[in-house]
Amino acid sequence: MARSQLLKDAVGGKESIENILLRLKVILADMENENIMNWVNGELEGYKDKDNLPPFRILKGHITGTYLVNFQFQYTDAPVPLENLLSKEQIDEIETVKIYDGVATIQNILQGANAESYGTVVPTAFCYAISKDELQIAGMKVKIASNQLNGIVSRVKSKLVEVIMELEKEFENLDELDIRDQIRESESAKQVIYNIESIVYDESIRVGDKNKINKSIIGHLLGKRG
């Protein structure tokens, strides 16, 4: 069976990811599956439903900050020795950054001058709350490296190709952007939907399970990071 132009465009790289997502959105809408549409809309517009974030968008950042040691030595934009203040689990929570931006926004960030300074600012109130006399923290930021953001873009591209290939196994003429009649006649449509869910959510269909960070004291102090 001949490959669709949609797949060729996704692989070729000349068309933007946003263009591929918009065309795919029209096709996938015929499946009437909320999880799949949440993924498409999330990649296009950013994830508004904070609980339905694919695992590949949850990253580990690098904590840097401005702090004073023993009232004498000041460090700026330096790694913060949080091991003296918090447990390993608490540090892991702070390092965890969820990327909600749409894929086009991420690409714009990568093309900008501040690609290497992307990250999450830790609230000042939290910095003060954990400070001690020997280590006083004025501010902290959890930085995400540009190669991590590039990794998200690459994963989205790969998933687009996988989704289109999955659709091609079952449906014809994807370039017409209309598979409603074929879905009605297909006995395996439900399996295709399940397979696509598995692709976009890294085989973790159980979305909506909030990260434990929300229930911890640190999660409360950090606010709406997850």
Coordinates of C-alpha atoms in Angstrom, one line a residue:
M1 CA 0.0 0.0 0.0
A2 CA 1.3 3.4 -0.9
R3 CA 2.4 5.7 1.9
S4 CA 0.2 8.8 2.6
Q5 CA 1.5 12.3 1.9
L6 CA 0.9 13.0 5.6
L7 CA 3.5 10.4 6.5
K8 CA 5.9 11.6 3.9
D9 CA 5.6 15.1 5.2
A10 CA 6.1 14.0 8.8
V11 CA 9.3 12.1 7.9
G12 CA 10.6 14.7 5.3
G13 CA 10.8 17.5 7.8
K14 CA 9.9 20.3 5.3
E15 CA 6.4 20.7 6.9
S16 CA 6.2 22.1 10.4
I17 CA 5.3 19.9 13.3
E18 CA 2.3 22.2 13.9
N19 CA 1.1 21.6 10.3
I20 CA 1.3 17.8 10.8
L21 CA -0.5 18.0 14.1
L22 CA -3.3 20.1 12.7
R23 CA -3.9 17.6 9.8
L24 CA -3.7 14.7 12.2
K25 CA -6.1 16.4 14.5
V26 CA -8.8 16.4 11.8
I27 CA -8.3 12.7 11.3
L28 CA -8.1 11.7 14.9
A29 CA -11.2 13.7 15.8
D30 CA -13.2 11.0 14.0
M31 CA -12.2 8.6 16.6
E32 CA -13.9 10.6 19.4
N33 CA -11.3 9.6 22.0
E34 CA -10.6 12.2 24.7
N35 CA -7.1 11.0 25.7
I36 CA -5.9 11.2 22.1
M37 CA -7.4 14.6 21.5
N38 CA -5.9 15.9 24.8
W39 CA -2.5 14.9 23.4
V40 CA -3.0 16.6 20.0
N41 CA -4.3 19.8 21.6
G42 CA -1.7 19.7 24.3
E43 CA 1.1 19.6 21.7
L44 CA -0.5 22.3 19.7
E45 CA -1.7 24.7 22.4
G46 CA 0.1 23.6 25.5
Y47 CA -1.2 21.3 28.2
K48 CA -4.1 23.0 30.0
D49 CA -5.1 19.8 31.8
K50 CA -2.1 19.5 34.1
D51 CA -2.8 15.9 35.0
N52 CA -2.7 14.5 31.4
L53 CA 0.9 15.2 30.7
P54 CA 2.8 12.5 28.8
P55 CA 5.8 11.0 30.8
F56 CA 8.4 12.2 28.2
R57 CA 7.5 15.8 29.2
I58 CA 8.5 15.3 32.9
L59 CA 12.2 16.2 33.2
K60 CA 14.9 16.4 35.8
G61 CA 16.5 19.8 36.0
H62 CA 19.6 21.3 37.5
I63 CA 19.2 23.5 40.6
T64 CA 21.3 26.7 40.8
G65 CA 20.9 29.7 42.9
T66 CA 22.2 32.7 44.9
Y67 CA 23.1 31.9 48.5
L68 CA 25.3 32.8 51.4
V69 CA 27.5 30.3 53.3
N70 CA 28.3 31.0 57.0
F71 CA 27.5 34.7 56.5
Q72 CA 30.7 35.1 54.6
F73 CA 30.8 33.6 51.1
Q74 CA 28.3 34.5 48.5
Y75 CA 27.6 32.3 45.5
T76 CA 25.7 33.4 42.4
D77 CA 24.2 31.1 39.8
A78 CA 25.9 28.2 41.4
P79 CA 24.8 24.7 42.3
V80 CA 23.0 24.8 45.6
P81 CA 24.2 22.2 48.2
L82 CA 20.6 21.2 49.2
E83 CA 21.9 17.9 50.6
N84 CA 22.6 19.9 53.8
L85 CA 19.0 21.0 54.1
L86 CA 16.7 18.5 52.5
S87 CA 16.3 14.7 52.0
K88 CA 17.0 13.1 48.6
E89 CA 13.3 12.6 48.0
Q90 CA 12.6 16.3 48.6
I91 CA 15.4 17.3 46.3
D92 CA 14.1 15.0 43.6
E93 CA 10.7 16.8 43.9
I94 CA 12.3 20.2 43.4
E95 CA 14.4 18.9 40.4
T96 CA 11.3 17.6 38.7
V97 CA 10.0 20.0 36.0
K98 CA 6.9 19.4 33.9
I99 CA 6.9 21.0 30.5
Y100 CA 3.4 22.2 29.6
D101 CA 4.3 24.4 26.6
G102 CA 3.2 23.4 23.1
V103 CA 5.8 21.9 20.8
A104 CA 5.9 25.1 18.6
T105 CA 6.6 27.2 21.7
I106 CA 9.4 24.8 22.7
Q107 CA 10.9 25.1 19.2
N108 CA 10.8 29.0 19.5
I109 CA 12.6 28.8 22.8
L110 CA 15.3 26.6 21.3
Q111 CA 15.8 29.1 18.5
G112 CA 16.0 32.1 20.9
A113 CA 18.9 33.6 22.7
N114 CA 17.8 32.3 26.1
A115 CA 17.6 28.6 25.3
E116 CA 20.2 27.7 27.9
S117 CA 18.4 29.6 30.7
Y118 CA 15.0 28.0 30.4
G119 CA 13.7 26.7 33.7
T120 CA 11.4 27.1 36.7
V121 CA 12.0 29.7 39.4
V122 CA 11.6 28.4 42.9
P123 CA 9.4 30.7 45.1
T124 CA 11.4 33.0 47.4
A125 CA 9.2 32.0 50.3
F126 CA 10.3 28.4 49.9
C127 CA 14.0 29.4 49.7
Y128 CA 13.7 31.3 53.0
A129 CA 11.7 28.5 54.7
I130 CA 14.5 25.9 54.2
S131 CA 17.5 28.3 54.8
K132 CA 19.7 27.9 57.9
D133 CA 22.3 30.1 59.5
E134 CA 25.1 28.2 57.7
L135 CA 23.3 28.3 54.3
Q136 CA 21.0 31.1 53.5
I137 CA 19.3 30.9 50.1
A138 CA 18.2 34.1 48.4
G139 CA 16.9 32.5 45.2
M140 CA 16.9 29.3 43.2
K141 CA 16.0 28.2 39.7
V142 CA 15.7 24.7 38.2
K143 CA 17.3 24.9 34.8
I144 CA 16.5 22.6 31.9
A145 CA 19.2 22.0 29.3
S146 CA 18.5 22.8 25.7
N147 CA 19.2 19.1 24.7
Q148 CA 16.4 18.1 27.1
L149 CA 14.0 20.4 25.3
N150 CA 15.2 19.1 21.9
G151 CA 14.5 15.6 23.2
I152 CA 10.8 16.6 23.7
V153 CA 10.6 17.9 20.1
S154 CA 12.3 14.7 18.8
R155 CA 9.9 12.5 20.8
V156 CA 6.9 14.4 19.4
K157 CA 8.2 13.9 15.8
S158 CA 8.7 10.2 16.4
K159 CA 5.3 9.8 17.9
L160 CA 3.7 11.6 15.0
V161 CA 5.3 9.1 12.6
E162 CA 4.2 6.1 14.8
V163 CA 0.6 7.4 15.0
I164 CA 0.4 7.9 11.3
M165 CA 1.8 4.5 10.6
E166 CA -0.6 2.9 13.0
L167 CA -3.5 4.7 11.1
E168 CA -2.2 3.5 7.8
K169 CA -2.4 -0.1 8.9
E170 CA -6.2 0.1 9.3
F171 CA -7.4 3.1 7.2
E172 CA -7.0 4.2 3.6
N173 CA -6.7 7.6 2.0
L174 CA -5.5 9.5 5.1
D175 CA -4.8 12.5 3.0
E176 CA -8.5 13.0 2.6
L177 CA -8.6 13.8 6.4
D178 CA -11.8 11.8 6.8
I179 CA -12.0 8.3 8.2
R180 CA -15.5 8.3 9.8
D181 CA -17.0 5.8 7.4
Q182 CA -14.0 3.5 7.7
I183 CA -14.2 3.6 11.5
R184 CA -17.9 2.5 11.4
E185 CA -17.0 -0.4 9.2
S186 CA -13.8 -1.4 11.1
E187 CA -13.9 -4.2 13.6
S188 CA -10.4 -3.4 15.0
A189 CA -10.9 0.4 15.4
K190 CA -10.9 0.1 19.2
Q191 CA -7.6 -1.7 19.0
V192 CA -6.1 1.1 16.8
I193 CA -7.4 3.7 19.4
Y194 CA -5.7 1.7 22.2
N195 CA -2.5 1.4 20.2
I196 CA -2.4 5.2 19.6
E197 CA -3.0 5.9 23.2
S198 CA -0.1 3.7 24.1
I199 CA 2.1 5.5 21.6
V200 CA 1.4 9.0 22.7
Y201 CA 1.4 8.3 26.5
D202 CA 4.4 5.9 26.4
E203 CA 2.2 2.9 27.1
S204 CA 1.0 4.5 30.3
I205 CA -2.8 4.9 29.6
R206 CA -3.5 5.6 33.3
V207 CA -3.2 9.4 32.9
G208 CA -4.7 11.8 35.4
D209 CA -2.8 10.3 38.4
K210 CA -1.3 13.3 40.1
N211 CA 2.3 13.3 41.1
K212 CA 3.0 12.9 44.8
I213 CA 4.7 16.4 44.7
N214 CA 1.2 17.9 44.9
K215 CA 0.5 16.3 48.3
S216 CA 3.8 17.2 49.9
I217 CA 4.8 20.3 51.9
I218 CA 7.3 21.1 49.1
G219 CA 4.6 20.7 46.5
H220 CA 2.4 23.2 48.4
L221 CA 5.2 25.7 48.7
L222 CA 6.2 25.4 45.1
G223 CA 2.7 26.1 43.9
K224 CA 1.2 25.0 40.6
R225 CA 4.3 23.3 39.1
G226 CA 2.5 20.0 38.6

